[in-house]
CSV table of C-alpha atoms and ligand atoms in Angstrom, one decimal:
chain,number,residue,atom,x,y,z
A,238,MET,CA,12.6,8.7,-1.1
A,239,SER,CA,12.2,5.0,-0.3
A,240,VAL,CA,12.7,2.3,-2.9
A,241,LYS,CA,9.9,-0.4,-3.1
A,242,TYR,CA,10.9,-4.0,-2.4
A,243,VAL,CA,10.4,-6.3,-5.4
A,244,PRO,CA,8.5,-9.3,-4.1
A,245,GLU,CA,10.1,-12.7,-4.4
A,246,PRO,CA,9.0,-14.5,-7.6
A,247,PHE,CA,9.0,-17.8,-5.6
A,248,ARG,CA,7.7,-19.2,-2.3
A,249,ILE,CA,9.6,-21.1,0.4
A,250,LYS,CA,9.4,-24.9,0.6
A,251,MET,CA,12.4,-25.7,2.8
A,252,VAL,CA,13.8,-23.7,5.7
A,253,GLU,CA,17.1,-23.6,7.6
A,254,THR,CA,17.2,-22.3,11.2
A,255,ILE,CA,19.5,-19.4,12.0
A,256,LYS,CA,20.2,-17.8,15.4
A,257,MET,CA,21.8,-14.7,16.7
A,258,LEU,CA,24.3,-14.9,19.6
A,259,SER,CA,24.4,-12.3,22.3
A,260,ARG,CA,26.6,-9.3,21.8
A,261,GLU,CA,29.0,-10.6,24.5
A,262,GLU,CA,29.2,-14.0,22.7
A,263,ARG,CA,29.8,-12.3,19.3
A,264,GLU,CA,32.6,-10.2,20.8
A,265,GLN,CA,34.3,-13.3,22.2
A,266,LYS,CA,33.9,-15.3,18.9
A,267,ILE,CA,35.4,-12.6,16.8
A,268,ALA,CA,38.4,-12.2,19.1
A,269,GLU,CA,38.9,-16.0,19.0
A,270,ALA,CA,38.7,-15.7,15.2
A,271,LYS,CA,41.7,-13.3,15.3
A,272,TYR,CA,39.4,-10.7,13.8
A,273,ASN,CA,39.3,-12.6,10.6
A,274,LEU,CA,35.7,-13.4,9.6
A,275,PHE,CA,36.8,-16.4,7.5
A,276,ASN,CA,37.8,-18.0,10.8
A,277,LEU,CA,34.2,-17.8,12.3
A,278,LYS,CA,32.0,-20.9,12.3
A,279,GLY,CA,29.0,-20.6,10.1
A,280,GLU,CA,26.7,-21.4,13.0
A,281,ASP,CA,27.9,-18.3,14.9
A,282,VAL,CA,26.8,-16.1,12.1
A,283,TYR,CA,23.2,-14.7,11.9
A,284,ILE,CA,23.1,-13.3,8.4
A,285,ASP,CA,26.0,-14.5,6.2
A,286,LEU,CA,27.0,-12.0,3.6
A,287,LEU,CA,30.6,-13.1,3.3
A,288,THR,CA,30.0,-14.0,-0.3
A,289,ASP,CA,27.3,-14.7,-2.9
A,290,SER,CA,29.5,-17.6,-4.1
A,291,GLY,CA,28.0,-21.0,-3.7
A,292,THR,CA,25.6,-19.7,-1.0
A,293,ASN,CA,22.6,-19.7,-3.3
A,294,ALA,CA,19.3,-21.6,-2.7
A,295,MET,CA,18.6,-24.1,-5.5
A,296,SER,CA,15.1,-24.5,-6.9
A,297,GLN,CA,12.9,-27.6,-6.8
A,298,GLU,CA,13.8,-28.2,-10.4
A,299,GLN,CA,17.5,-28.2,-9.5
A,300,TRP,CA,17.0,-30.5,-6.6
A,301,ALA,CA,15.0,-32.9,-8.8
A,302,GLY,CA,17.9,-32.7,-11.2
A,303,VAL,CA,20.2,-33.7,-8.3
A,304,MET,CA,18.3,-37.0,-8.1
A,305,ARG,CA,18.6,-37.5,-11.9
A,306,GLY,CA,22.4,-36.8,-12.0
A,307,ASP,CA,24.3,-39.5,-13.9
A,308,GLU,CA,27.3,-40.5,-11.9
A,309,ALA,CA,29.1,-42.4,-14.7
A,310,TYR,CA,32.8,-41.7,-14.6
A,311,ALA,CA,33.0,-41.2,-18.3
A,312,GLY,CA,30.3,-40.0,-20.7
A,313,ALA,CA,27.6,-39.2,-18.2
A,314,SER,CA,24.4,-37.9,-19.7
A,315,SER,CA,24.5,-35.0,-17.2
A,316,TYR,CA,27.7,-33.9,-18.9
A,317,PHE,CA,26.2,-33.8,-22.3
A,318,LYS,CA,23.1,-31.9,-21.0
A,319,LEU,CA,25.4,-29.3,-19.4
A,320,VAL,CA,27.5,-28.9,-22.6
A,321,GLU,CA,24.4,-28.5,-24.7
A,322,SER,CA,22.8,-25.9,-22.3
A,323,ALA,CA,26.1,-23.8,-22.2
A,324,GLN,CA,26.5,-24.0,-26.0
A,325,ASP,CA,23.0,-22.8,-26.4
A,326,ILE,CA,23.4,-19.8,-24.1
A,327,PHE,CA,27.0,-18.7,-24.9
A,328,GLY,CA,27.3,-19.8,-28.5
A,329,TYR,CA,30.8,-21.4,-27.9
A,330,LYS,CA,31.9,-24.6,-29.5
A,331,TYR,CA,33.8,-26.1,-26.5
A,332,ILE,CA,32.6,-26.3,-22.9
A,333,GLN,CA,34.7,-27.8,-20.1
A,334,PRO,CA,33.2,-28.2,-16.6
A,335,VAL,CA,35.6,-27.7,-13.7
A,336,HIS,CA,34.9,-27.7,-9.9
A,337,GLN,CA,34.9,-23.8,-9.5
A,338,GLY,CA,36.1,-20.6,-11.1
A,339,ARG,CA,39.6,-20.7,-9.8
A,340,ALA,CA,40.0,-24.2,-11.3
A,341,ALA,CA,39.1,-22.7,-14.7
A,342,GLU,CA,41.8,-20.1,-14.2
A,343,LYS,CA,44.3,-22.7,-13.1
A,344,VAL,CA,43.7,-24.9,-16.1
A,345,LEU,CA,43.6,-22.1,-18.7
A,346,PHE,CA,46.1,-19.4,-17.5
A,347,GLY,CA,49.0,-21.9,-17.2
A,348,LEU,CA,48.5,-22.4,-21.0
A,349,LEU,CA,48.3,-18.8,-21.9
A,350,MET,CA,50.9,-16.8,-19.9
A,351,GLY,CA,54.2,-17.0,-18.0
A,352,LYS,CA,57.1,-15.0,-16.7
A,353,GLY,CA,57.7,-11.6,-18.3
A,354,GLN,CA,54.1,-11.4,-19.6
A,355,TYR,CA,51.1,-9.4,-18.5
A,356,SER,CA,47.4,-9.9,-18.1
A,357,ILE,CA,45.3,-6.7,-18.4
A,358,SER,CA,41.8,-6.6,-17.0
A,359,ASN,CA,39.1,-4.1,-16.2
A,360,MET,CA,39.8,-5.6,-12.7
A,361,HIS,CA,41.2,-8.9,-11.7
A,362,PHE,CA,39.3,-10.7,-9.0
A,363,ASP,CA,41.5,-11.9,-6.2
A,364,THR,CA,41.9,-15.6,-7.3
A,365,THR,CA,42.2,-14.4,-10.9
A,366,ARG,CA,45.1,-12.2,-9.9
A,367,ALA,CA,46.6,-15.1,-7.9
A,368,HIS,CA,46.5,-17.4,-10.9
A,369,VAL,CA,48.1,-14.8,-13.2
A,370,GLU,CA,50.9,-14.4,-10.6
A,371,LEU,CA,51.3,-18.1,-10.0
A,372,SER,CA,51.9,-18.5,-13.8
A,373,GLY,CA,54.8,-16.0,-13.4
A,374,ALA,CA,52.9,-13.2,-15.2
A,375,ARG,CA,51.8,-9.9,-13.8
A,376,ALA,CA,48.3,-8.5,-13.5
A,377,ILE,CA,47.4,-4.9,-14.4
A,378,ASP,CA,44.0,-3.4,-13.6
A,379,CYS,CA,42.6,-0.9,-16.1
A,380,VAL,CA,39.1,0.1,-15.0
A,381,VAL,CA,37.6,3.5,-16.0
A,382,PRO,CA,38.5,6.3,-13.5
A,383,GLU,CA,34.8,6.8,-12.6
A,384,ALA,CA,34.9,3.6,-10.7
A,385,ALA,CA,37.2,5.1,-8.1
A,386,ASN,CA,34.5,7.7,-7.1
A,387,PRO,CA,31.8,5.9,-5.1
A,388,SER,CA,29.3,8.7,-5.1
A,389,LEU,CA,29.5,9.3,-8.9
A,390,ARG,CA,26.4,7.6,-10.5
A,391,VAL,CA,27.2,6.5,-14.0
A,392,PRO,CA,25.6,3.5,-15.7
A,393,PHE,CA,28.7,1.4,-16.5
A,394,LYS,CA,31.3,1.9,-13.8
A,395,GLY,CA,32.8,-1.5,-14.4
A,396,ASN,CA,34.0,-0.7,-17.9
A,397,MET,CA,37.6,-1.1,-19.2
A,398,ASP,CA,39.4,2.1,-19.7
A,399,VAL,CA,40.0,1.4,-23.4
A,400,LYS,CA,42.3,4.3,-24.1
A,401,ARG,CA,44.6,3.2,-21.3
A,402,LEU,CA,44.4,-0.4,-22.4
A,403,GLU,CA,45.8,0.6,-25.8
A,404,GLN,CA,48.5,2.7,-24.1
A,405,LEU,CA,49.5,-0.2,-21.8
A,406,ILE,CA,49.7,-2.6,-24.8
A,407,LYS,CA,52.0,-0.1,-26.6
A,408,GLU,CA,54.1,0.5,-23.5
A,409,HIS,CA,54.7,-3.2,-22.7
A,410,GLY,CA,54.6,-4.5,-26.2
A,411,ALA,CA,51.7,-6.5,-27.7
A,412,ASP,CA,53.8,-9.7,-27.5
A,413,LYS,CA,54.1,-9.3,-23.8
A,414,VAL,CA,50.4,-9.0,-23.2
A,415,ALA,CA,49.3,-12.6,-22.9
A,416,LEU,CA,45.6,-12.0,-22.3
A,417,VAL,CA,43.0,-9.3,-21.8
A,418,ILE,CA,40.3,-10.3,-19.2
A,419,MET,CA,36.9,-8.7,-19.1
A,420,THR,CA,35.3,-9.3,-15.7
A,421,ILE,CA,31.5,-9.1,-15.9
A,422,THR,CA,30.1,-7.7,-13.7
A,423,ASN,CA,33.2,-6.0,-12.3
A,424,ASN,CA,33.3,-7.7,-8.9
A,425,SER,CA,36.1,-5.8,-7.3
A,426,ALA,CA,34.7,-2.4,-8.4
A,427,GLY,CA,31.4,-3.2,-6.7
A,428,GLY,CA,29.6,-5.6,-8.9
A,429,GLN,CA,29.5,-2.8,-11.5
A,430,PRO,CA,28.3,-3.6,-15.0
A,431,VAL,CA,30.2,-3.4,-18.3
A,432,SER,CA,28.4,-2.2,-21.4
A,433,VAL,CA,28.2,-4.1,-24.7
A,434,GLN,CA,29.8,-1.1,-26.4
A,435,ASN,CA,32.8,-1.3,-24.0
A,436,ILE,CA,33.2,-5.1,-24.6
A,437,ARG,CA,33.0,-4.5,-28.4
A,438,GLU,CA,35.7,-1.7,-28.2
A,439,THR,CA,37.9,-3.9,-26.0
A,440,SER,CA,37.5,-6.7,-28.5
A,441,GLU,CA,38.5,-4.4,-31.4
A,442,ILE,CA,41.7,-3.4,-29.6
A,443,CYS,CA,42.5,-7.0,-28.8
A,444,LYS,CA,42.0,-8.0,-32.5
A,445,LYS,CA,44.2,-5.1,-33.7
A,446,TYR,CA,47.1,-6.3,-31.5
A,447,ASN,CA,46.4,-10.0,-31.9
A,448,ILE,CA,45.7,-10.5,-28.2
A,449,LYS,CA,43.1,-13.0,-26.9
A,450,LEU,CA,40.1,-11.8,-25.0
A,451,CYS,CA,38.8,-13.8,-22.1
A,452,ILE,CA,35.5,-13.1,-20.2
A,453,ASP,CA,35.6,-13.7,-16.5
A,454,ALA,CA,31.9,-14.6,-16.5
A,455,ALA,CA,30.9,-15.1,-12.9
A,456,ARG,CA,28.0,-12.6,-13.1
A,457,TYR,CA,27.2,-12.5,-16.8
A,458,ALA,CA,23.4,-12.7,-16.2
A,459,GLU,CA,23.3,-9.7,-13.7
A,460,ASN,CA,25.5,-7.9,-16.2
A,461,ALA,CA,23.1,-8.6,-19.0
A,462,TYR,CA,20.1,-7.3,-16.9
A,463,PHE,CA,21.9,-4.0,-16.3
A,464,ILE,CA,22.6,-3.8,-20.1
A,465,LYS,CA,18.9,-4.2,-20.7
A,466,GLN,CA,18.0,-1.6,-18.2
A,467,ARG,CA,20.7,1.0,-19.1
A,468,GLU,CA,22.2,0.6,-22.5
A,469,PRO,CA,20.3,2.3,-25.4
A,470,GLY,CA,19.2,-0.2,-28.0
A,471,TYR,CA,19.0,-3.2,-25.7
A,472,GLU,CA,15.7,-2.5,-23.8
A,473,ASN,CA,13.7,-4.8,-26.1
A,474,LYS,CA,16.3,-7.6,-26.3
A,475,SER,CA,16.0,-10.8,-24.2
A,476,ILE,CA,18.6,-11.5,-21.6
A,477,LYS,CA,19.6,-14.5,-23.6
A,478,GLU,CA,20.1,-12.4,-26.7
A,479,ILE,CA,22.3,-9.9,-24.8
A,480,VAL,CA,24.4,-12.7,-23.3
A,481,LYS,CA,25.0,-14.2,-26.7
A,482,GLU,CA,26.1,-10.9,-28.2
A,483,VAL,CA,28.4,-10.1,-25.2
A,484,PHE,CA,30.1,-13.5,-25.5
A,485,SER,CA,30.5,-13.2,-29.3
A,486,TYR,CA,33.2,-10.5,-28.8
A,487,ALA,CA,35.5,-12.8,-26.8
A,488,ASP,CA,37.6,-15.8,-27.5
A,489,MET,CA,37.1,-17.7,-24.3
A,490,PHE,CA,35.6,-17.5,-20.8
A,491,THR,CA,36.3,-18.7,-17.3
A,492,MET,CA,33.3,-19.0,-15.1
A,493,SER,CA,32.6,-19.5,-11.4
A,494,ALA,CA,29.2,-21.1,-11.7
A,495,LYS,CA,28.7,-20.5,-7.9
A,496,LYS,CA,27.3,-17.1,-8.7
A,497,ASP,CA,24.8,-16.4,-11.5
A,498,THR,CA,24.0,-20.0,-12.3
A,499,ILE,CA,22.6,-20.4,-8.7
A,500,VAL,CA,24.4,-23.6,-7.6
A,501,ASN,CA,26.6,-24.4,-4.7
A,502,MET,CA,29.6,-25.7,-6.6
A,503,GLY,CA,30.8,-25.6,-10.2
A,504,GLY,CA,32.7,-23.8,-12.9
A,505,LEU,CA,33.1,-23.7,-16.6
A,506,ILE,CA,35.7,-23.0,-19.3
A,507,GLY,CA,34.3,-21.9,-22.6
A,508,ILE,CA,36.4,-21.7,-25.8
A,509,LYS,CA,34.7,-20.2,-28.8
A,510,GLU,CA,36.5,-22.1,-31.6
A,511,ASP,CA,40.2,-22.7,-30.9
A,512,GLU,CA,40.4,-26.5,-31.0
A,513,LYS,CA,44.1,-26.7,-30.2
A,514,LEU,CA,43.5,-24.7,-27.0
A,515,TYR,CA,40.6,-27.0,-26.1
A,516,GLN,CA,42.8,-30.1,-26.5
A,517,LEU,CA,45.4,-28.6,-24.2
A,518,CYS,CA,42.7,-27.7,-21.7
A,519,LYS,CA,41.4,-31.2,-21.6
A,520,GLY,CA,44.9,-32.5,-20.7
A,521,ARG,CA,45.2,-30.1,-17.8
A,522,THR,CA,41.7,-30.7,-16.7
A,523,ILE,CA,42.4,-34.5,-16.4
A,524,SER,CA,45.6,-33.7,-14.3
A,525,PHE,CA,44.0,-31.1,-12.0
A,526,GLU,CA,40.3,-31.7,-12.0
A,527,GLY,CA,39.4,-35.2,-13.2
A,528,PHE,CA,38.2,-36.8,-16.4
A,529,ILE,CA,36.8,-34.3,-18.9
A,530,THR,CA,33.2,-35.4,-18.6
A,531,TYR,CA,33.0,-34.6,-14.9
A,532,GLY,CA,35.8,-32.0,-14.3
A,533,GLY,CA,35.9,-32.3,-10.6
A,534,LEU,CA,32.1,-32.3,-10.2
A,535,ALA,CA,29.6,-35.0,-9.3
A,536,GLY,CA,27.1,-35.9,-12.0
A,537,ARG,CA,24.4,-34.4,-9.8
A,538,ASP,CA,26.3,-31.1,-9.8
A,539,LEU,CA,26.5,-31.1,-13.6
A,540,GLU,CA,22.7,-31.6,-13.7
A,541,ALA,CA,21.9,-28.8,-11.3
A,542,LEU,CA,24.3,-26.5,-13.1
A,543,SER,CA,22.7,-27.1,-16.5
A,544,ILE,CA,19.3,-26.2,-15.0
A,545,GLY,CA,20.7,-23.2,-13.1
A,546,LEU,CA,22.1,-21.8,-16.4
A,547,TYR,CA,18.5,-21.1,-17.5
A,548,GLU,CA,17.1,-20.1,-14.1
A,549,GLY,CA,19.9,-17.5,-13.8
A,550,ILE,CA,18.8,-15.7,-17.0
A,551,ASP,CA,15.1,-15.6,-16.2
A,552,GLU,CA,14.1,-11.9,-16.3
A,553,ASN,CA,11.5,-12.1,-13.4
A,554,TYR,CA,14.2,-13.6,-11.2
A,555,LEU,CA,16.8,-10.9,-12.2
A,556,LYS,CA,14.3,-8.1,-11.6
A,557,TYR,CA,13.8,-9.4,-8.0
A,558,ARG,CA,17.5,-10.0,-7.5
A,559,ILE,CA,18.6,-6.6,-8.6
A,560,GLY,CA,15.6,-5.1,-6.9
A,561,GLN,CA,16.8,-6.5,-3.5
A,562,MET,CA,20.1,-4.6,-4.0
A,563,GLU,CA,18.3,-1.4,-5.0
A,564,TYR,CA,16.0,-1.6,-1.9
A,565,LEU,CA,19.0,-1.9,0.5
A,566,ALA,CA,20.9,0.8,-1.4
A,567,GLY,CA,17.8,3.0,-1.0
A,568,ARG,CA,17.7,2.6,2.7
A,569,LEU,CA,21.4,3.6,2.9
A,570,ASP,CA,20.7,6.7,0.7
A,571,ASP,CA,18.0,7.7,3.2
A,572,ALA,CA,20.6,7.4,6.0
A,573,GLY,CA,23.4,9.2,4.2
A,574,ILE,CA,25.7,6.1,4.1
A,575,ALA,CA,28.1,6.1,1.2
A,576,TYR,CA,28.5,3.0,-1.0
A,577,GLN,CA,29.6,2.2,-4.5
A,578,SER,CA,26.8,3.8,-6.4
A,579,PRO,CA,24.7,3.1,-8.3
A,580,VAL,CA,24.4,-0.2,-6.5
A,581,GLY,CA,25.9,-3.2,-8.2
A,582,GLY,CA,24.5,-6.6,-9.0
A,583,HIS,CA,25.4,-8.9,-6.2
A,584,GLY,CA,25.8,-6.8,-3.1
A,585,VAL,CA,26.2,-3.4,-1.6
A,586,PHE,CA,29.8,-2.2,-1.3
A,587,VAL,CA,29.9,0.2,1.6
A,588,ASP,CA,32.5,3.0,1.4
A,589,ALA,CA,34.4,2.3,4.6
A,590,LYS,CA,36.9,5.2,3.8
A,591,ALA,CA,33.9,7.6,4.1
A,592,MET,CA,32.5,5.9,7.2
A,593,PHE,CA,35.9,5.9,9.0
A,594,PRO,CA,38.0,8.8,7.7
A,595,GLN,CA,40.3,8.4,10.8
A,596,ILE,CA,41.5,5.0,9.7
A,597,PRO,CA,44.3,4.9,7.0
A,598,TYR,CA,44.4,2.2,4.3
A,599,TYR,CA,47.2,0.4,6.0
A,600,GLU,CA,45.0,0.0,9.1
A,601,PHE,CA,42.2,-1.5,7.0
A,602,PRO,CA,39.1,0.5,7.4
A,603,ALA,CA,36.9,-2.0,5.4
A,604,GLN,CA,38.0,-4.8,7.7
A,605,ALA,CA,37.2,-2.7,10.7
A,606,LEU,CA,33.6,-2.2,9.4
A,607,ALA,CA,33.3,-5.9,8.7
A,608,VAL,CA,34.2,-6.6,12.3
A,609,GLU,CA,31.8,-4.0,13.6
A,610,LEU,CA,28.9,-5.5,11.5
A,611,TYR,CA,29.5,-8.8,13.1
A,612,LYS,CA,29.6,-7.3,16.6
A,613,GLU,CA,26.5,-5.2,15.9
A,614,ALA,CA,24.1,-7.8,14.4
A,615,GLY,CA,26.0,-11.1,13.7
A,616,ILE,CA,26.3,-10.1,10.1
A,617,ARG,CA,29.4,-11.6,8.3
A,618,THR,CA,30.8,-9.5,5.4
A,619,THR,CA,34.2,-9.1,3.8
A,620,ASP,CA,36.9,-6.5,3.1
A,621,ILE,CA,37.4,-5.5,-0.5
A,622,GLY,CA,40.2,-3.1,0.0
A,623,SER,CA,43.8,-2.9,1.0
A,624,TYR,CA,43.5,-5.8,3.4
A,625,MET,CA,42.3,-8.1,0.6
A,626,LEU,CA,44.7,-6.6,-2.0
A,627,GLY,CA,47.8,-7.6,0.1
A,628,ASN,CA,51.5,-6.8,-0.6
A,629,ASP,CA,53.4,-6.1,-3.8
A,630,PRO,CA,54.7,-9.5,-5.0
A,631,ASP,CA,58.1,-8.0,-5.9
A,632,THR,CA,58.7,-5.6,-3.0
A,633,GLY,CA,56.6,-7.1,-0.2
A,634,LYS,CA,55.2,-3.6,0.5
A,635,GLN,CA,51.5,-3.1,1.5
A,636,LEU,CA,49.6,-2.0,-1.6
A,637,LYS,CA,47.1,0.8,-1.4
A,638,ALA,CA,43.8,-0.3,-2.9
A,639,GLU,CA,41.7,2.0,-5.1
A,640,PHE,CA,38.8,1.5,-2.8
A,641,GLU,CA,38.1,0.5,0.8
A,642,PHE,CA,34.8,-1.3,0.5
A,643,THR,CA,33.1,-3.6,3.0
A,644,ARG,CA,31.1,-5.9,0.8
A,645,LEU,CA,27.6,-7.1,1.8
A,646,ALA,CA,27.3,-9.9,-0.8
A,647,ILE,CA,23.7,-11.1,-1.0
A,648,PRO,CA,23.2,-14.8,-1.6
A,649,ARG,CA,20.6,-15.6,-4.3
A,650,ARG,CA,17.1,-16.5,-3.2
A,651,VAL,CA,18.1,-16.8,0.5
A,652,TYR,CA,17.2,-13.7,2.5
A,653,THR,CA,14.0,-11.8,2.9
A,654,GLN,CA,13.1,-8.1,3.2
A,655,ALA,CA,13.2,-8.3,7.0
A,656,HIS,CA,16.8,-9.6,6.8
A,657,ILE,CA,17.7,-6.7,4.4
A,658,ASP,CA,16.2,-4.3,6.9
A,659,ILE,CA,18.5,-5.7,9.7
A,660,MET,CA,21.5,-5.0,7.4
A,661,ALA,CA,20.5,-1.4,6.9
A,662,ASP,CA,19.7,-0.9,10.6
A,663,ALA,CA,23.1,-2.3,11.7
A,664,LEU,CA,25.0,0.0,9.3
A,665,ILE,CA,23.0,3.0,10.6
A,666,ALA,CA,23.8,2.1,14.2
A,667,ILE,CA,27.6,1.8,13.4
A,668,LYS,CA,27.5,5.1,11.5
A,669,GLU,CA,26.3,6.8,14.7
A,670,ARG,CA,29.4,5.6,16.7
A,671,ALA,CA,31.8,5.7,13.7
A,672,SER,CA,34.4,8.1,15.1
A,673,ALA,CA,35.2,5.8,18.0
A,674,VAL,CA,36.1,2.8,15.7
A,675,LYS,CA,39.8,2.0,15.4
A,676,GLY,CA,41.9,0.2,12.7
A,677,TYR,CA,43.7,-3.1,12.7
A,678,LYS,CA,47.2,-4.5,12.3
A,679,ILE,CA,48.1,-7.9,10.9
A,680,THR,CA,50.0,-10.2,13.3
A,681,TRP,CA,50.4,-13.1,10.9
A,682,GLU,CA,49.9,-13.5,7.1
A,683,PRO,CA,50.6,-16.1,4.4
A,684,PRO,CA,52.3,-15.0,1.2
A,685,ILE,CA,49.4,-15.2,-1.2
A,686,LEU,CA,45.6,-14.6,-0.8
A,687,ARG,CA,46.3,-13.6,2.8
A,688,HIS,CA,42.9,-12.3,3.7
A,689,PHE,CA,41.5,-15.8,3.9
A,690,GLN,CA,43.9,-16.8,6.6
A,691,ALA,CA,45.6,-13.8,8.2
A,692,SER,CA,45.4,-13.0,12.0
A,693,LEU,CA,44.6,-9.4,13.1
A,694,GLU,CA,44.6,-7.4,16.2
A,695,PRO,CA,42.7,-4.1,16.9
A,696,LEU,CA,44.8,-1.0,17.4
A,697,LYS,CA,44.6,0.8,20.7
B,16,PLP,C1,34.2,-16.0,-7.6
B,16,PLP,C2,34.9,-15.4,-8.7
B,16,PLP,C3,36.0,-16.1,-9.3
B,16,PLP,C4,36.6,-17.4,-8.7
B,16,PLP,O1,35.6,-18.3,-8.6
B,16,PLP,P1,35.5,-19.5,-7.5
B,16,PLP,O2,34.4,-20.3,-7.9
B,16,PLP,O3,35.4,-18.8,-6.2
B,16,PLP,O4,36.8,-20.2,-7.5
B,16,PLP,C5,36.7,-15.5,-10.3
B,16,PLP,N1,36.3,-14.3,-10.8
B,16,PLP,C6,35.3,-13.6,-10.3
B,16,PLP,C7,34.9,-12.3,-10.9
B,16,PLP,C8,34.6,-14.1,-9.3
B,16,PLP,O5,33.5,-13.4,-8.8
């Protein structure tokens, strides 16, 4: 039952040469990298699926915008253009550019939370969790239980478990819950979408207990496309209308613009109407990022971002984008390879627990599959499992992740159908020799966000 590939709604004007090393060279490179794929050189990778973040191909319009970028330190026209575009799409009064998503978290979370408080999210992304913890607060994930079952096909697996959210608020006390964060799409659950209904219900609970709601908006456009496809009542609405409704339920957003706005660097903070909060944000932006009208970005970046905001919500583009995921997922279905299904918006999250039942969570099955994919075809992916989750900040004990996913994150407008076939073929080849694959142990790790830097060693 094969899925048809949705042809690219663009043609190629500029190319970048890539090459595949021999298997012997790849085995040597990954050993030298201490089995951490972040330590590999980009040039030693054939197909780079480490992340869809900042790895997108910009359009001719965006490159033309790069040339038009206004590099004035203060009051650049590119800044005003960006603010106007973002206000138009999200309907928020205040827009602050920053250099990437985690900068938005750093600027905003330090103002909103601290020791003894909690942040509750459908799932915190790793840097989001890190900034909650750096503020002194604690992060609690509250995704619907369906998300933990990779083979269960339900339309909105990224949703907040709203019943549990209310229980958690009562348990900890509403005054201790500093923020509720809705991550759309739910990256850590597999790029799974969140429904409008769920966002509305979450918003109602927040209002009831007087807690602010923040959208972690990295993939708001892919989320809106899924809503249009799957949520009754939204099939005839435009992506822009859906985006506006979704954001109307929250008080603020943080955004990594390196995802759905199809640029290589950038981020945004949006504040619906709280002028006091915006004033405080401006102060911290100046300290951490730079003057408010550039926020750690060059004028040319602001310009490309303001164009990307519109390209990212183009429905023909989104149809091709999600279609690429569905094509790869279809090939895995045919081969009986388990992944977080239905497939999410920005990649395929392969269920490494199902592929390697012999490897326990503390020996990092999803990292093992990531290493195998590099050895097999020069494909670079990442662990979204216990290896990424790390240790409990209070006890130092290895945490057990809900999932052990190896994420094949697909950059936007970069790879073709033939590349996607190579990904599927590599996974099929690994599945055939899966029982012989062993786990890993960590030989060195830093205290926070360890997966970026840790050293590993294969177990005998
Ligand atoms: C990427 C991402 C971030 C962090 O953004 P950066 O631009 O990488 O700093 C935060 N939340 C989510 C959901 C993300 O996907």
